[in-house]
Structure formats: C-alpha cells, structure tokens
Coordinates of C-alpha atoms and ligand atoms in Angstrom, one line a residue:
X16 CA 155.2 123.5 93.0
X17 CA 154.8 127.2 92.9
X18 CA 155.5 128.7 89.9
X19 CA 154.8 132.3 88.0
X20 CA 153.9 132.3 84.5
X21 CA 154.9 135.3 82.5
X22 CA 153.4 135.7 79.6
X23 CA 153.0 137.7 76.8
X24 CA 149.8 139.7 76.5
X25 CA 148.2 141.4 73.5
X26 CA 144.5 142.5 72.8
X27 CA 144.2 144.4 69.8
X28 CA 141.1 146.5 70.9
X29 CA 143.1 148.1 74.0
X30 CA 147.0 147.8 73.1
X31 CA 149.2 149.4 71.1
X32 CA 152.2 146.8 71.4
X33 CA 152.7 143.8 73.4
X34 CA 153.2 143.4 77.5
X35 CA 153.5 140.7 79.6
X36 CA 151.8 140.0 82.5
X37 CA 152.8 137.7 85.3
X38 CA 150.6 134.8 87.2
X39 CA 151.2 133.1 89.8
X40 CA 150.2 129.2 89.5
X41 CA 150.4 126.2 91.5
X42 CA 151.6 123.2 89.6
X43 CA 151.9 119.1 90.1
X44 CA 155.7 118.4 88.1
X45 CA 154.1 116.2 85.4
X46 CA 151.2 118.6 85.1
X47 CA 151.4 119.9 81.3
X48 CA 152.3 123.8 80.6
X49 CA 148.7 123.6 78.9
X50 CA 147.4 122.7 82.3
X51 CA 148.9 125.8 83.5
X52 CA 147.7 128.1 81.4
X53 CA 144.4 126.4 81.7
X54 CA 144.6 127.3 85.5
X55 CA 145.8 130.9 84.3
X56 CA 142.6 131.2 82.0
X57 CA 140.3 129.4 83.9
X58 CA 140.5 130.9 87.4
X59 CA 142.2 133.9 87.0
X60 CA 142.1 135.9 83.5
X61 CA 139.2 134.1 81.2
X62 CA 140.4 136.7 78.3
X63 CA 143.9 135.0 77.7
X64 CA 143.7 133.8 74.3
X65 CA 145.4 130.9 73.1
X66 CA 144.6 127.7 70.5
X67 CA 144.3 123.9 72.0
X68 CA 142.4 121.0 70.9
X69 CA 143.4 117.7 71.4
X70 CA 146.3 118.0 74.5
X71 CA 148.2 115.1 73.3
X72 CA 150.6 116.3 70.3
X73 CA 148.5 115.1 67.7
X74 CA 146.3 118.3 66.2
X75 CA 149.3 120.6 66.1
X76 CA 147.7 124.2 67.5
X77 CA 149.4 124.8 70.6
X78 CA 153.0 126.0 69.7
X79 CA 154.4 129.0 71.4
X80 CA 157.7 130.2 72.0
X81 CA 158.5 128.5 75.8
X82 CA 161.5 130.2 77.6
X83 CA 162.6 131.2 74.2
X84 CA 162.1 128.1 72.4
X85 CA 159.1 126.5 70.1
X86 CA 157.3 123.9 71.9
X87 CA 153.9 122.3 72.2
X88 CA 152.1 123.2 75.2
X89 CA 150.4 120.0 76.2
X90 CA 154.1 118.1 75.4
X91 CA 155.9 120.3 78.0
X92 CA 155.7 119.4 81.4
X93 CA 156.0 121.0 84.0
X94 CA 159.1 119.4 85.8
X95 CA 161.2 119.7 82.9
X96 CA 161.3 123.3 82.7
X97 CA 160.5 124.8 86.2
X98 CA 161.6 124.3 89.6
X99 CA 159.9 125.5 92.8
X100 CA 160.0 129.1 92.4
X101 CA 160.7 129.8 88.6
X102 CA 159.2 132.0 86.0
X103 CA 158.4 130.1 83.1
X104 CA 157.7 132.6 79.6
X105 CA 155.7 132.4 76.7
X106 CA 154.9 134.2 73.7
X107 CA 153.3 133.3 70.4
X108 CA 155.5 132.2 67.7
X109 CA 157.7 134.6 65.8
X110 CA 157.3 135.5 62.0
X111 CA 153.6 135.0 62.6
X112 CA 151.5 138.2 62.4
X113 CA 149.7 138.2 66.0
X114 CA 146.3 138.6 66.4
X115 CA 145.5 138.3 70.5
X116 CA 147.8 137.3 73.5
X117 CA 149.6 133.5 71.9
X118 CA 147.3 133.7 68.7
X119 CA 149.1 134.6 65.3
X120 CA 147.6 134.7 62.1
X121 CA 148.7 131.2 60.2
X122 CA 147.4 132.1 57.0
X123 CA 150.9 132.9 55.5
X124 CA 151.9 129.5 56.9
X125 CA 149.8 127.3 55.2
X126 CA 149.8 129.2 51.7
X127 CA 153.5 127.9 51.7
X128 CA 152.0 125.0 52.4
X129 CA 150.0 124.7 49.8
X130 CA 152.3 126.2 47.5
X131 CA 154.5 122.9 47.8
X132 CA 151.2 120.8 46.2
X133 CA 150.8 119.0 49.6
X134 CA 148.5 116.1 48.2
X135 CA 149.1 112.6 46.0
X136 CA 149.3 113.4 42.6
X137 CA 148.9 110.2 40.4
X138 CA 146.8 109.9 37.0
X139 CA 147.1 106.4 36.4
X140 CA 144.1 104.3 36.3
X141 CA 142.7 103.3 39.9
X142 CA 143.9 99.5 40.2
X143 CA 141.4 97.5 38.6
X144 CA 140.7 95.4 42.1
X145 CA 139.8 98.6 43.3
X146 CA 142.9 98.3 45.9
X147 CA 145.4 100.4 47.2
X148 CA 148.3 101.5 45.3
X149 CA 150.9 99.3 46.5
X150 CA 154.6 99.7 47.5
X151 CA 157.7 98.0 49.3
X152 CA 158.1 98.5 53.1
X153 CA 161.8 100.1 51.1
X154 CA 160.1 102.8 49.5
X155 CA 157.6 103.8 52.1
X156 CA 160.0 104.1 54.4
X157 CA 162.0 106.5 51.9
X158 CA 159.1 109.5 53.0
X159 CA 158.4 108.0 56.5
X160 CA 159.8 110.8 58.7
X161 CA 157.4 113.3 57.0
X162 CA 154.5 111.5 57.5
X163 CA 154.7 112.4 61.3
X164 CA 154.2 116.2 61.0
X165 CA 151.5 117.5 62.4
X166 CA 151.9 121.4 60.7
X167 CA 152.0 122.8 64.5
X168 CA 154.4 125.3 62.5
X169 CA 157.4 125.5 64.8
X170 CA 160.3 124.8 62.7
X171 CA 158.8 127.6 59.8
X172 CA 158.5 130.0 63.1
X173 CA 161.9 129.6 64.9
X174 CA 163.8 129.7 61.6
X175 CA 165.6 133.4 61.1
X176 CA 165.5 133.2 57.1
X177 CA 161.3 133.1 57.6
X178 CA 161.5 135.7 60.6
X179 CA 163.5 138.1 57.9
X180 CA 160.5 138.8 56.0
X181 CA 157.8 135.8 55.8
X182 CA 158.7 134.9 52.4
X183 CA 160.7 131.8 52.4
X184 CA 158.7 128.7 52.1
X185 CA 159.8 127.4 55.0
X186 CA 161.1 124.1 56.7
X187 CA 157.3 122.8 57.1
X188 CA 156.7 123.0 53.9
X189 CA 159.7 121.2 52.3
X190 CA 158.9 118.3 55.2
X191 CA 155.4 118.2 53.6
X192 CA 156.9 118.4 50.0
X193 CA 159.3 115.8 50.7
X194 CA 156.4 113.6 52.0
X195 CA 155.5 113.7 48.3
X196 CA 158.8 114.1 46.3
X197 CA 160.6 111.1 47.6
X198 CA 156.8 108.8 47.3
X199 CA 157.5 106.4 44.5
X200 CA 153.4 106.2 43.9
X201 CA 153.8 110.3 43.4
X202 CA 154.1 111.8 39.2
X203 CA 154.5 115.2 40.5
X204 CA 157.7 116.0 42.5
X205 CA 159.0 118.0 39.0
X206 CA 156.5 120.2 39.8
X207 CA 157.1 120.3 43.6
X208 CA 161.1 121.2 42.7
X209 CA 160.3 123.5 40.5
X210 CA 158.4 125.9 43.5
X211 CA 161.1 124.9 45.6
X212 CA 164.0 126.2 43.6
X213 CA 162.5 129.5 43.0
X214 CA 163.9 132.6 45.1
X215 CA 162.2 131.9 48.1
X216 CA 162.2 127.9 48.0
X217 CA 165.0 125.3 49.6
X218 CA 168.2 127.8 48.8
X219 CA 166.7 130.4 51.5
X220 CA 167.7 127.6 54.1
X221 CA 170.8 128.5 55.7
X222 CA 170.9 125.2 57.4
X223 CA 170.4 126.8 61.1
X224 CA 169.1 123.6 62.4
X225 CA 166.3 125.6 64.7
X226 CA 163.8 124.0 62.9
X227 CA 165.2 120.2 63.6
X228 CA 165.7 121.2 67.2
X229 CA 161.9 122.6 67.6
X230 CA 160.3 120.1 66.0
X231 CA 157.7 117.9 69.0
X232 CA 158.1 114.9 66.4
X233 CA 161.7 114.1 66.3
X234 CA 161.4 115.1 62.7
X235 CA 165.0 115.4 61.2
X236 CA 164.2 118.5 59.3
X237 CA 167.5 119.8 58.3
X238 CA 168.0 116.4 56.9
X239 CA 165.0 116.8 54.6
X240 CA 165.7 119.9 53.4
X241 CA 169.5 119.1 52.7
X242 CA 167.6 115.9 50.6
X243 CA 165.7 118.1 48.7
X244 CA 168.3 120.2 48.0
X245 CA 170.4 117.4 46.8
X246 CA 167.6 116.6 44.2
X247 CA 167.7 119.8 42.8
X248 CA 171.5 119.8 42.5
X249 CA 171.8 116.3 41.0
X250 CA 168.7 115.9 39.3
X251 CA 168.3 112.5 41.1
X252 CA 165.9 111.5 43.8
X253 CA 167.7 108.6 45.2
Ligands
LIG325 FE1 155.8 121.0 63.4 FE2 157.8 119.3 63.0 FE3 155.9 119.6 61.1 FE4 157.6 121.5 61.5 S1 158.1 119.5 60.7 S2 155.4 121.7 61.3 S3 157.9 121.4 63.7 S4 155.7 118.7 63.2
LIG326 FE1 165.9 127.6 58.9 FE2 166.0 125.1 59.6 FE3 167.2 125.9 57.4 S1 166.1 126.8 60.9 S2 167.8 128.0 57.9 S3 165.1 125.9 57.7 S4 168.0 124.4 58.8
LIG327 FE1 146.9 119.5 70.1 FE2 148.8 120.4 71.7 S1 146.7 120.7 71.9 S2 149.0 119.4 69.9

C-alpha cells in the first residue's frame, strides 16, 4: 500500500518550533510503522531522529504519539492503522521536553522512577543454602502484572495530570512501585507509600484511564494505581 507519513519534525540547530513534514512510503500491511519510518530514514531523510533497539516490544524506546495515541513503533502494523492512501502521524510523546524530531528528553521520567525505590529491598540474611528467596505461586502472582513493564513511558506521557506540569509521579512509576509494594519478600513498601502520598504521588491521578489504554503490555494500570491508593487509605496491603 501507498501510504504518507506525516510527521513531526524538530532540529534544534535550525528551528524555532516544531513542523511536520510529509513522506510518501510504500508499505506491505503487516510491515511495522518502524519499518516505515526506517524507509523514511533510510532512503529519503537520514537526519530524522528517532530511538529503536530491539523491534519486538521488549526494550521499551520507541513510543511516540501514533494518530494521536501512544504506541510502540515496531508493535503497530501497518494494516491496522492505514489503508491504501492514508496519512498516518507521529509525534514524540507529550510532557516530555523534546530534544530532535520523536526524541524527548526522559530524564524527568525515570527520576520518578527512581523516586518510587524501584529495586528489592530486603535485609534479612541471604538463605543459608545460598537459594532464592522463596514464595507461593499466590503471592507472586499478587505483583505479576507489573513485572511486564518495559518503562517505554507511554502511560506517564498520555496522562493530562503529568502533561499539566511534569511533576506528578506518574502511572509508570506507581506500576513499578507496585511491583515492589504488593512483593511479600519486599521490607520497604512504608517507604514506597510514603513518596507516593506526598503532593505529587498517587492522589494527582484523576483516574483518566489513558495510561491503561496506551499501555503495549496489556498492563491494567488504572487498576494498580486504584490498589495503591487503597493501601494508603486503609493502611492494608491485601
Ligand atoms: Fe510502558 Fe505500560 Fe510500563 Fe507504562 S506501564 S511504562 S505504558 S509498559
Ligand atoms: Fe493519568 Fe492514568 Fe490516572 S491517565 S489520571 S494516571 S488513570
Ligand atoms: Fe524496542 Fe520497539 S524498538 S520496544
């Protein structure tokens, strides 16, 4: 299929704001939108700047706003959102400062991420075998859903209470901090509630659901947060 890629341009040595730019591109359906703008950069502007590293939905770097919505790159194929003929847009995230064409700067992104203590706290004494820390199939499942993100930032960047001013923690965060709260094996989810109640922590969510509906790994993030909240209210984590 013939498509046209429009697509939002920015280089900081020669603009003053944002453009976009339109290419035309030949397609195959289940070719990825990666693949496209792979053809863009690759045979017709080598400057267009964008992140990409593994093309299967596993490293996380290539979300960008797709027709208006956050989506991975090399996840979106073509057939599912162009026909013969169509313009297909992208822009970097939102929220994001931008640094060149779909590159933002993701700095602010994971300081909330590490503000949440996104790591296994636990001060016990290694097992004497040496051996894992073990746990019921129950209680790992408990933190399961969290385990699957992949911080390609898509829910923190389509979420209006982090477009208002950066500050909010964010929805990837809480996923991460959930990962850990709700981990029986874990000694430090006072801690992790403790950041999350402040002013910008959990309460900043307004329970849009853009974040659960961008998210490439089903992840139900409204769900998390509204756990998290529910152990802060009750003081329970069950
Ligand atoms: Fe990406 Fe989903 Fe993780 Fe958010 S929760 S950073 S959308 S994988
Ligand atoms: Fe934002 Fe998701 Fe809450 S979009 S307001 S974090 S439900
Ligand atoms: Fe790795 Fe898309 S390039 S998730």
């Amino acid at each position: 299929m013939n498509i046209t890629l429009k697509i939002k341009r920015f280089n900081p040595e020669l603009d003053q704001q944002p453009h976009w730019e339109s290419y035309p591109v030949e397609v195959e359906p289940r070719d990825q939108l990666l693949d496209a703008l792979h053809k863009v950069k690759w045979y017709q502007d080598g400057t267009l700047a964008l992140r990409r590293s593994c093309a299967h939905g596993i490293c996380g770097s290539d979300n960008m706003r797709v027709n208006g919505k956050n989506r991975l790159a090399c996840k979106v194929l073509m057939k599912d959102i162009a026909h013969e003929g169509d313009t297909v847009t992208v822009e970097p995230m939102l929220g994001l400062p931008l640094i060149k064409d779909l590159i933002v700067d993701m700095e602010g992104f994971f300081a909330h991420y590490r503000s949440v203590m996104p790591f296994f706290v636990n001060d016990d004494p290694v097992p004497a075998d040496g051996r894992e820390r073990l746990q019921s199939p129950e209680a790992r499942e408990r933190f399961d859903e969290g385990t699957k993100c992949i911080l390609c930032a898509g829910c923190t960047t389509s979420c209006p209470s982090f477009w208002a001013d950066g500050q909010y923690v964010g929805p990837a965060a809480i996923v991460q901090a959930h990962r850990f709260i709700f981990d029986d094996r874990d000694q430090a989810a006072d801690k992790r509630l403790e950041v999350l109640n402040e002013q910008f922590g959990v309460w900043r969510c307004r329970t849009v659901f853009n974040c659960t509906e961008a998210c490439p790994r089903d992840i139900p993030v409204t769900q998390l947060i509204g756990e998290v909240k529910k152990a802060l209210a009750t003081g329970r984590l069950d």
